[in-house]
Coordinates of C-alpha atoms in Angstrom, one line a residue:
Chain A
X110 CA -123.2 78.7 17.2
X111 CA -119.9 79.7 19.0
X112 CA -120.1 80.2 22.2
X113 CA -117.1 81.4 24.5
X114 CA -116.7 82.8 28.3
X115 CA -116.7 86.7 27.2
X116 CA -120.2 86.5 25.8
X117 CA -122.1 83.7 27.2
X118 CA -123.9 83.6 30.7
X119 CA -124.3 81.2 33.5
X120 CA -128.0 80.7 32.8
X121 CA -127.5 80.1 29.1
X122 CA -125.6 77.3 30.0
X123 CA -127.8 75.9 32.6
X124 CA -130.4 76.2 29.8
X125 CA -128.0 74.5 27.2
X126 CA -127.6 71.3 29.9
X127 CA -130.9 70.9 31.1
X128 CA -132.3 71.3 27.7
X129 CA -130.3 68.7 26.2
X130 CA -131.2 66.6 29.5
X131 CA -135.0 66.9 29.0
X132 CA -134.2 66.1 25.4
X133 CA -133.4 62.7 26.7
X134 CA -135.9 62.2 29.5
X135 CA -133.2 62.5 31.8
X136 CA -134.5 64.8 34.5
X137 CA -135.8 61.3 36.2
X138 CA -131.9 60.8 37.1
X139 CA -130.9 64.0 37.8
X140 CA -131.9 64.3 41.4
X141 CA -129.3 66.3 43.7
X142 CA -128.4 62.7 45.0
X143 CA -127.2 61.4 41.3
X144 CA -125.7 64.6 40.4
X145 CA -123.0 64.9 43.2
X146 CA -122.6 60.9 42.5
X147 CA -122.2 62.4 39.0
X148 CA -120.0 65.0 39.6
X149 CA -117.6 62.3 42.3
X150 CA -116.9 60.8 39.3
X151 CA -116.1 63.3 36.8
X152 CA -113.8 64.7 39.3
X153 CA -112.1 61.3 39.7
X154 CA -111.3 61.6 35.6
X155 CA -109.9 64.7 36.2
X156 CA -107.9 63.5 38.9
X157 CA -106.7 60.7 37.2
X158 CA -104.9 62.7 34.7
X159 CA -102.5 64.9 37.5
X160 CA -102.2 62.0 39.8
X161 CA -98.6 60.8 39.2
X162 CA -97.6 64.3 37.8
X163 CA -96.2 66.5 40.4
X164 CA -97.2 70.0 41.2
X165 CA -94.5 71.7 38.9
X166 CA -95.6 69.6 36.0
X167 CA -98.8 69.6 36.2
X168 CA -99.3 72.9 34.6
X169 CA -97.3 71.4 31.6
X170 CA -99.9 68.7 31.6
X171 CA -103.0 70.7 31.9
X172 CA -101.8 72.2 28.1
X173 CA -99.9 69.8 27.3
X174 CA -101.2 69.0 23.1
X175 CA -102.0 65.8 23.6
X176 CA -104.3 65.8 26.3
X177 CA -105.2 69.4 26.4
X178 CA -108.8 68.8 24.7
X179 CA -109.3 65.5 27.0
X180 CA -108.9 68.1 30.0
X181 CA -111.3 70.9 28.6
X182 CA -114.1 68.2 28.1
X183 CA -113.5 66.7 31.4
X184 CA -114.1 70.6 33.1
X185 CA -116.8 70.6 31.1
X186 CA -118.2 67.3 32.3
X187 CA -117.5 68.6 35.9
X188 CA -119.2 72.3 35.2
X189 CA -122.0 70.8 33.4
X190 CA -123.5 68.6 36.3
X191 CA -122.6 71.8 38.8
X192 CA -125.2 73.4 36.6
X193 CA -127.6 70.9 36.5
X194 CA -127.0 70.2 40.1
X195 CA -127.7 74.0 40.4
X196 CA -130.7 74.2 38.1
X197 CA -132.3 70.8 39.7
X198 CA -132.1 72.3 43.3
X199 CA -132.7 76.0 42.3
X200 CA -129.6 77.8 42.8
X201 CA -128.7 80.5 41.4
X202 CA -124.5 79.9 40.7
X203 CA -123.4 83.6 40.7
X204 CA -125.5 85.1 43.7
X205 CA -123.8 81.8 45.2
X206 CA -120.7 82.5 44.5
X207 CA -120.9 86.4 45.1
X208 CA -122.5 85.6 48.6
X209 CA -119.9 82.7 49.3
X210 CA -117.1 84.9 48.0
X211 CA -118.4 87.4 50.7
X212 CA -117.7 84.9 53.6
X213 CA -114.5 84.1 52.2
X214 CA -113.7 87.8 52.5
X215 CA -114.1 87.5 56.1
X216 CA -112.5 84.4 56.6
X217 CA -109.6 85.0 54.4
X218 CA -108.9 88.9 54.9
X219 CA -105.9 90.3 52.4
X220 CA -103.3 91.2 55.6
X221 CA -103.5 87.8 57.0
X222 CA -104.6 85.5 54.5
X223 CA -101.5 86.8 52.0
X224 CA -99.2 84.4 50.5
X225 CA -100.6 81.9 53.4
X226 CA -102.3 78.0 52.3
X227 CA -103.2 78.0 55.7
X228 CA -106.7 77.2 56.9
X229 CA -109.2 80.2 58.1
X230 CA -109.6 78.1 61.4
X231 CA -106.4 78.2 61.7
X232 CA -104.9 81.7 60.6
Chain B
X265 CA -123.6 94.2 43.5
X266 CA -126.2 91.9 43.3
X267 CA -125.1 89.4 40.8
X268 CA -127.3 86.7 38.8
X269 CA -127.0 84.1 36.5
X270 CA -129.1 85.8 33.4
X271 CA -126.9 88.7 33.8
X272 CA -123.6 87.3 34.6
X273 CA -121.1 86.1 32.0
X274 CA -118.8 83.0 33.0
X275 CA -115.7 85.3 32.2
X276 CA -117.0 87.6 34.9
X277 CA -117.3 85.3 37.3
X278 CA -113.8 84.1 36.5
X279 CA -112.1 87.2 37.0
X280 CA -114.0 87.5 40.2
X281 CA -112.6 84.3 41.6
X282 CA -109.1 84.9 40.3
X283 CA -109.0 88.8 41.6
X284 CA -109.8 87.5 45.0
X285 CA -107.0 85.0 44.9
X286 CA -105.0 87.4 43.8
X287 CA -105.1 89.8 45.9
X288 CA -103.9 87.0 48.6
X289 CA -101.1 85.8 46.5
X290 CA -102.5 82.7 45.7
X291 CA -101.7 81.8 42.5
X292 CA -98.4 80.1 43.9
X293 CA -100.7 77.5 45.3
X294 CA -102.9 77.2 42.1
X295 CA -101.6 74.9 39.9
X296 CA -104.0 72.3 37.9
X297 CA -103.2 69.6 40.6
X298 CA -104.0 71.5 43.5
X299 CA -106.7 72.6 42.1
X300 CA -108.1 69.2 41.4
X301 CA -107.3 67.9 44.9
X302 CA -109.3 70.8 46.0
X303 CA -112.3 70.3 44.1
X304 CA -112.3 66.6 44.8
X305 CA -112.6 67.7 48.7
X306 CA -115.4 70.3 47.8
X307 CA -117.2 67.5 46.2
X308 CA -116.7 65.1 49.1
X309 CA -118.6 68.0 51.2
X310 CA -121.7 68.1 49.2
X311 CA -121.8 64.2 48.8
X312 CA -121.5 64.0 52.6
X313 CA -125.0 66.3 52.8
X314 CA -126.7 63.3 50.2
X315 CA -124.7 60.4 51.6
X316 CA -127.7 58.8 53.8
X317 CA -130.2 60.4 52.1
X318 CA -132.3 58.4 49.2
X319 CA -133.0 59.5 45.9
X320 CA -136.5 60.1 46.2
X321 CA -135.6 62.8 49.9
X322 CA -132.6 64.2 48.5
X323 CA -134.6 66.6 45.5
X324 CA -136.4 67.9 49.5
X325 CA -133.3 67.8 51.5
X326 CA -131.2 70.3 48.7
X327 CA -133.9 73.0 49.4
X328 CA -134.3 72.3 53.2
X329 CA -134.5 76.2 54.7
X330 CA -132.0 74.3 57.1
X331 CA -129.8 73.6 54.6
X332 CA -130.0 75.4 51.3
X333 CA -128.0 77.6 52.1
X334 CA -124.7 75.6 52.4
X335 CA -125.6 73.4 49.9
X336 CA -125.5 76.6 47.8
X337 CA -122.3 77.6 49.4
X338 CA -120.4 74.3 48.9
X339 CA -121.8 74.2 45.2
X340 CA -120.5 77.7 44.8
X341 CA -117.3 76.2 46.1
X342 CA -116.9 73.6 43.7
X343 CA -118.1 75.8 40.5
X344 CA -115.3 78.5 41.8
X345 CA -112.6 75.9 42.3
X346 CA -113.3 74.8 38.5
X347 CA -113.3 78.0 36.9
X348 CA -109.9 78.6 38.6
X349 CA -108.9 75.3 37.6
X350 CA -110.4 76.6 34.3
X351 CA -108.2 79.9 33.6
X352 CA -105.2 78.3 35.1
X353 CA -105.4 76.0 32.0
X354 CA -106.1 78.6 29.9
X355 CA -109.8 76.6 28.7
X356 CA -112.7 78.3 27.9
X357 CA -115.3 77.1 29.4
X358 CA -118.3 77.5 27.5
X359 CA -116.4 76.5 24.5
X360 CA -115.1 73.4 26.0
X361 CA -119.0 73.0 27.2
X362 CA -120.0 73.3 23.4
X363 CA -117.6 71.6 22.1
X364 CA -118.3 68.3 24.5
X365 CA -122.0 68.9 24.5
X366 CA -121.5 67.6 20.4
X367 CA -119.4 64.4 21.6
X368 CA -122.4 63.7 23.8
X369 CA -125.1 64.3 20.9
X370 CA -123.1 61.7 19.0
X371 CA -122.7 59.6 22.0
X372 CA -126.5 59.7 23.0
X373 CA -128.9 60.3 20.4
X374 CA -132.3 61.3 21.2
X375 CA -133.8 58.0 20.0
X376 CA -131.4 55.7 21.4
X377 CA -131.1 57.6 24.6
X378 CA -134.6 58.6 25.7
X379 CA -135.5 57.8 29.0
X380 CA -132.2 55.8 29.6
X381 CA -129.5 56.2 31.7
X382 CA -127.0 53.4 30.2
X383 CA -123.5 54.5 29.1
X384 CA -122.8 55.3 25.4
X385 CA -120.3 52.3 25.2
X386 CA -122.9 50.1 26.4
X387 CA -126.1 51.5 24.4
Chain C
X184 CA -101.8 31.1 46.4
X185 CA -105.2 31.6 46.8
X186 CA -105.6 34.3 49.3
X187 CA -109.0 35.2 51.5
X188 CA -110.6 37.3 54.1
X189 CA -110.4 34.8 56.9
X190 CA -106.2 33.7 56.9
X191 CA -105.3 37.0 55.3
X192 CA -103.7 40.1 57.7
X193 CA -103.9 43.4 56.9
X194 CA -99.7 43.4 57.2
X195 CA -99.8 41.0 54.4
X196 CA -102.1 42.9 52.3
X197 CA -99.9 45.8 53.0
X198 CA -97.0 44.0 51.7
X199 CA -98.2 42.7 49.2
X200 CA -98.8 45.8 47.6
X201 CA -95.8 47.8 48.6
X202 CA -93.7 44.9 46.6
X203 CA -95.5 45.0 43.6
X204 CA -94.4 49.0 43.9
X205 CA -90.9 48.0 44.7
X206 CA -90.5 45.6 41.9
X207 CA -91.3 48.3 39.5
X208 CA -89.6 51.6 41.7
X209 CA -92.9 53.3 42.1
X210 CA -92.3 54.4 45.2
X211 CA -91.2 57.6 43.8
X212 CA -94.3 58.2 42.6
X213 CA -96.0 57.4 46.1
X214 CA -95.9 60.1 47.7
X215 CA -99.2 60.8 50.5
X216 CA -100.5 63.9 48.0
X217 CA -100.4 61.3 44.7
X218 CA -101.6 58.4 46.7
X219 CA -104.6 60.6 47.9
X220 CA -105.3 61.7 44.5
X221 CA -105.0 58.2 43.2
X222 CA -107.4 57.5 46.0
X223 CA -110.2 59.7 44.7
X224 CA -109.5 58.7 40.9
X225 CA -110.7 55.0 42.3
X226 CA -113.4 56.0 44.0
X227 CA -114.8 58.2 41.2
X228 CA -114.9 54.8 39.1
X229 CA -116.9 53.7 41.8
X230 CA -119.1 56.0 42.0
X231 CA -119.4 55.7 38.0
X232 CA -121.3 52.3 38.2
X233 CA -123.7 53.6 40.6
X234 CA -124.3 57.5 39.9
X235 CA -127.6 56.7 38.4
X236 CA -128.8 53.6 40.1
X237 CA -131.4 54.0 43.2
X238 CA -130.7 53.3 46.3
X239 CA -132.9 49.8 46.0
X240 CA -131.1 49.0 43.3
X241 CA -127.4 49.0 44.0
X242 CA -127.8 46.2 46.1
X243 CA -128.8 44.5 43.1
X244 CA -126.4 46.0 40.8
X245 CA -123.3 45.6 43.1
X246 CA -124.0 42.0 42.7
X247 CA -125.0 41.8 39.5
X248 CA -123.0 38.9 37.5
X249 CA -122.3 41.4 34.4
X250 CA -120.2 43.6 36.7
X251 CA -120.1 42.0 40.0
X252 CA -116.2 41.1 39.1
X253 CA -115.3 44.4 37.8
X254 CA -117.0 46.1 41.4
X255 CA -114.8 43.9 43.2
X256 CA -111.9 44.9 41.3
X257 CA -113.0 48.9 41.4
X258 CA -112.4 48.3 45.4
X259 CA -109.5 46.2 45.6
X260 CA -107.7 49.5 43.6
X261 CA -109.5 51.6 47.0
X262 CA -108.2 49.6 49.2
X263 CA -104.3 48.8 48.0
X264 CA -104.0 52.7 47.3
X265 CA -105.3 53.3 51.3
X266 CA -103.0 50.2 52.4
X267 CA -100.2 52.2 50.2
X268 CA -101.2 55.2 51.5
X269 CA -100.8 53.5 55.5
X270 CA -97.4 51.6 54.4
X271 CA -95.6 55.1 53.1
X272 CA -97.4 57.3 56.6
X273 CA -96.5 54.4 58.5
X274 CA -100.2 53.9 59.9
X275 CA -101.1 50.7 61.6
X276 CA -104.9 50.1 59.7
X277 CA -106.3 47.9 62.6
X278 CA -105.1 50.0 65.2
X279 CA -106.2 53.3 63.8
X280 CA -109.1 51.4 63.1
X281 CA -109.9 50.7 67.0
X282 CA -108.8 53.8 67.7
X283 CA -111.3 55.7 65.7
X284 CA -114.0 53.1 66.2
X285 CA -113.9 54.5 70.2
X286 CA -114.5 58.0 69.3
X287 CA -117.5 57.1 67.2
X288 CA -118.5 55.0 70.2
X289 CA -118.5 58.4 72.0
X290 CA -120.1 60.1 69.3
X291 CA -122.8 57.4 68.4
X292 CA -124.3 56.4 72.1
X293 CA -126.1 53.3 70.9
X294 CA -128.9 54.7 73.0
X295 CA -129.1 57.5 70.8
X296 CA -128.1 56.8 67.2
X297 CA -129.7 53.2 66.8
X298 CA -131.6 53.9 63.3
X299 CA -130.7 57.1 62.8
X300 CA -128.4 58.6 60.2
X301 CA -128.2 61.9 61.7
X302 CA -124.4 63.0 61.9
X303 CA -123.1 63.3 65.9
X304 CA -122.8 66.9 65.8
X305 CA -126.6 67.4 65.2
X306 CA -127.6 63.9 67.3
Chain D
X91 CA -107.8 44.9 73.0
X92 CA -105.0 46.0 71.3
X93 CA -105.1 45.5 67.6
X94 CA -102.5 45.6 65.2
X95 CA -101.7 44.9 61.5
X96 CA -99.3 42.1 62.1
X97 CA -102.1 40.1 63.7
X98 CA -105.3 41.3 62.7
X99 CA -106.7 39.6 59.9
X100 CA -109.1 41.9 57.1
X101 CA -112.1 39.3 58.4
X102 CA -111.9 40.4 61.6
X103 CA -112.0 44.2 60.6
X104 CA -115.2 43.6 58.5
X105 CA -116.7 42.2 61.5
X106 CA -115.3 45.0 64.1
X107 CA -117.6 47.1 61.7
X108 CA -120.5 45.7 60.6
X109 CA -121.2 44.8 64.4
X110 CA -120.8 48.4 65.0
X111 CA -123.6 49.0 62.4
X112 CA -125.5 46.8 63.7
X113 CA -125.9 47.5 67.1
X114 CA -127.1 50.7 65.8
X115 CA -129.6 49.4 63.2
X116 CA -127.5 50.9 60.2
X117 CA -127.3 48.5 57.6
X118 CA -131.0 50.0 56.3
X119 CA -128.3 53.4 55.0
X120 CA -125.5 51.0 54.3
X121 CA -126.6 49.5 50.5
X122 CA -123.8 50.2 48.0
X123 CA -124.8 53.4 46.2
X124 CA -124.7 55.3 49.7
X125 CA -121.4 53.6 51.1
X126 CA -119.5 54.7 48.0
X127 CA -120.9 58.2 48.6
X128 CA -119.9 58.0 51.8
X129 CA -116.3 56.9 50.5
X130 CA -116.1 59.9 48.3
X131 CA -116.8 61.9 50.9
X132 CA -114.5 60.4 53.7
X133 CA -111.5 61.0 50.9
X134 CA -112.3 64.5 50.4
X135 CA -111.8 64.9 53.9
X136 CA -108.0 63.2 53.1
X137 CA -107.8 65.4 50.1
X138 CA -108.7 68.4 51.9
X139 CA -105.5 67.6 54.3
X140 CA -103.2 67.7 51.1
X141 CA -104.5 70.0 48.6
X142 CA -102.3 72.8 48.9
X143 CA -99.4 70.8 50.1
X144 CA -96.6 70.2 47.7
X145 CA -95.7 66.4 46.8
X146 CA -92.2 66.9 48.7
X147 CA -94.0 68.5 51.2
X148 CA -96.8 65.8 51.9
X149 CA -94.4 63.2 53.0
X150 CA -93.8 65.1 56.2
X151 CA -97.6 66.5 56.7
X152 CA -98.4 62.9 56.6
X153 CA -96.3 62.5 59.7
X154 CA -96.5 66.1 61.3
X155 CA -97.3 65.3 65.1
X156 CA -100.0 67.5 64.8
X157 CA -102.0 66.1 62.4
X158 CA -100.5 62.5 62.1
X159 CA -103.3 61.6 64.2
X160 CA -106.2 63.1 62.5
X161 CA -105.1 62.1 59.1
X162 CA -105.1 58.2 60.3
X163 CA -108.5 58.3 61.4
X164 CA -109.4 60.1 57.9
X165 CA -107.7 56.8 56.4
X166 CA -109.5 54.7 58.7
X167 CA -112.8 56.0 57.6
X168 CA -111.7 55.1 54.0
X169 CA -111.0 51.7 54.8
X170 CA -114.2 50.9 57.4
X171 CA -116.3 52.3 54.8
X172 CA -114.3 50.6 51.9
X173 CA -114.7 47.2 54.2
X174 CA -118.5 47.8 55.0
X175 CA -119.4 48.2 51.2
X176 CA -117.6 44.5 50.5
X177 CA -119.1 43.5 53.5
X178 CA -122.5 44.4 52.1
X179 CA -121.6 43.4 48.7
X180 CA -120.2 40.0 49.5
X181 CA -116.5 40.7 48.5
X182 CA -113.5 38.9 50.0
X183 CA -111.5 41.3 49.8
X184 CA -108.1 40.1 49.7
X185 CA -109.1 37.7 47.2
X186 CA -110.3 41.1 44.6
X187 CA -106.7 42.1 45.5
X188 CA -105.2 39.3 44.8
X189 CA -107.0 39.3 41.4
X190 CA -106.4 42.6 40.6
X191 CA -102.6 42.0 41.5
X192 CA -102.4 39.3 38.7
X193 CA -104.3 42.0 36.1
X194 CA -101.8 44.5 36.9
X195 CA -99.1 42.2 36.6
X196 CA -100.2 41.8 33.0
X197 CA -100.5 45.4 31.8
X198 CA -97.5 46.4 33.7
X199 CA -94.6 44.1 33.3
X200 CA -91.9 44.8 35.2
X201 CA -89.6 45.2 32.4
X202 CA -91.7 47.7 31.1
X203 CA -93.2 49.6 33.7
X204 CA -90.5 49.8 36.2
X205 CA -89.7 53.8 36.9
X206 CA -92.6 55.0 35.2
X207 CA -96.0 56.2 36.0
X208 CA -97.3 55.7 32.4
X209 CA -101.0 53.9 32.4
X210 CA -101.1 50.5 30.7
X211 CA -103.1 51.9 27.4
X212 CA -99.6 53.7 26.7
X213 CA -97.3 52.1 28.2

């Protein structure tokens, strides 16, 4: 198969992880403790990669040839425990996001928030 | 709209993150290495919810009425942050999830595997 | 020299560090952002050799004589990047140390926090 | 007391904490798997200071009078925690650094490493 973002939902891929975890036996891990230990780490790959590069060149890095690949696997390292991590505590990823986008909306509305990095707490 | 996983595509959920930043000019900030510091922060939220909780409590503590609802929130976070991350670098994400799910077949086959949670270099 | 614990100050550690950066003119590269990033990189391979160990166990396995050395050497990396990190903010450790050690005095009554691990905010 | 780097010796900061513990019956939540946890989260909080802030950028945020403060008790939580966990592991401390020192001396002779930020494997 060949999957790709266009054509593929968030609860095929939840079912793609956890069936290849229960495949394994590894649901006895993957409690929400171990998964955000999980994900800490995958992070810290990822972060390894951009930590001497500066901002400007980081987006050469991210696509760089060399490394590009390395970089998609480690996002999908990180996304793959989110979903687990999601599937393992019941949560549904896009109602999430929807309802946390909503909050964000208030927080962050266009007039102020525009062009700003600055904190909702302190906008 | 009321938006689920079965229904929703990762590409949708994509453009829904990036319209949002968008529409606040945001992109300047966006670049792979922000982005990265960002979800590194994100994750040190949800591990502060598990940090003093065990194993065994944590699988009760991620669906506590109290708290399920910001657990949600900070895992929406973190999935948001890495499909930014993700079409700032151009990487598909279910493709990238395929594509390393294989490397991890290879790396952990089911008879080796099963009901272990030693790493591949070590199995 | 063989350094320890007892005759070793923090200013020494701190030096130590910020010369070995010196003598190869890395402190172009140590900038607060890349040292933070370098920071969470660390921890993540941290968090690698215990993401699916219990609670129980990581006593056991932080002690462990396979990988008791290479633990050891995961949080030396923690603590030279945070001692670099001090040296290029110019924070004194020990005194921001003391100084944040009294808020949680104020935050933790002994009274009121002895075996708990509820967060202030909620004591 | 007044405490300061110059005169405070890393033995006497593990002790500053772990008494702190102590007197509140905490060592029970401190084994290693939740103090690294707690470490991942503690640098979030660092990261979450920096992650739209531009290397350049970050070397005065670090020192901003507004927030110079806040971001050296961040630090100080990485390092209390990073002590506690040798503490609790049985690490010296500046002995691990002293050992990692040498190993880094190895894969990054000056001669060779000095201006970059290459990693040993391809250096």
């Amino acid at each position: 198969m060949l999957m790709d973002d266009k054509t593929t939902t968030v609860a095929e891929l939840k079912t793609l992880v956890a069936t290849f975890c229960q495949e394994r036996d590894w649901e006895q891990f993957h409690d929400p403790k171990n998964l955000v230990m999980a994900l800490a780490s995958e992070i810290g790959e990822l972060a390894d990669v951009f930590r001497w590069v500066s901002n400007e060149k980081s987006r050469a890095t991210a696509v760089d040839q060399e490394i590009a690949e390395s970089v998609a696997h480690e996002l999908a390292d990180v996304v793959m425990f989110a979903f687990e991590f999601a599937s393992v505590c019941g949560i549904d990823v896009a109602s999430a996001i929807e309802s946390k986008l909503k909050i964000n909306a208030e927080r962050y509305p266009i007039d102020k928030a525009k062009g700003s990095s600055v904190k909702y707490n302190r906008l």
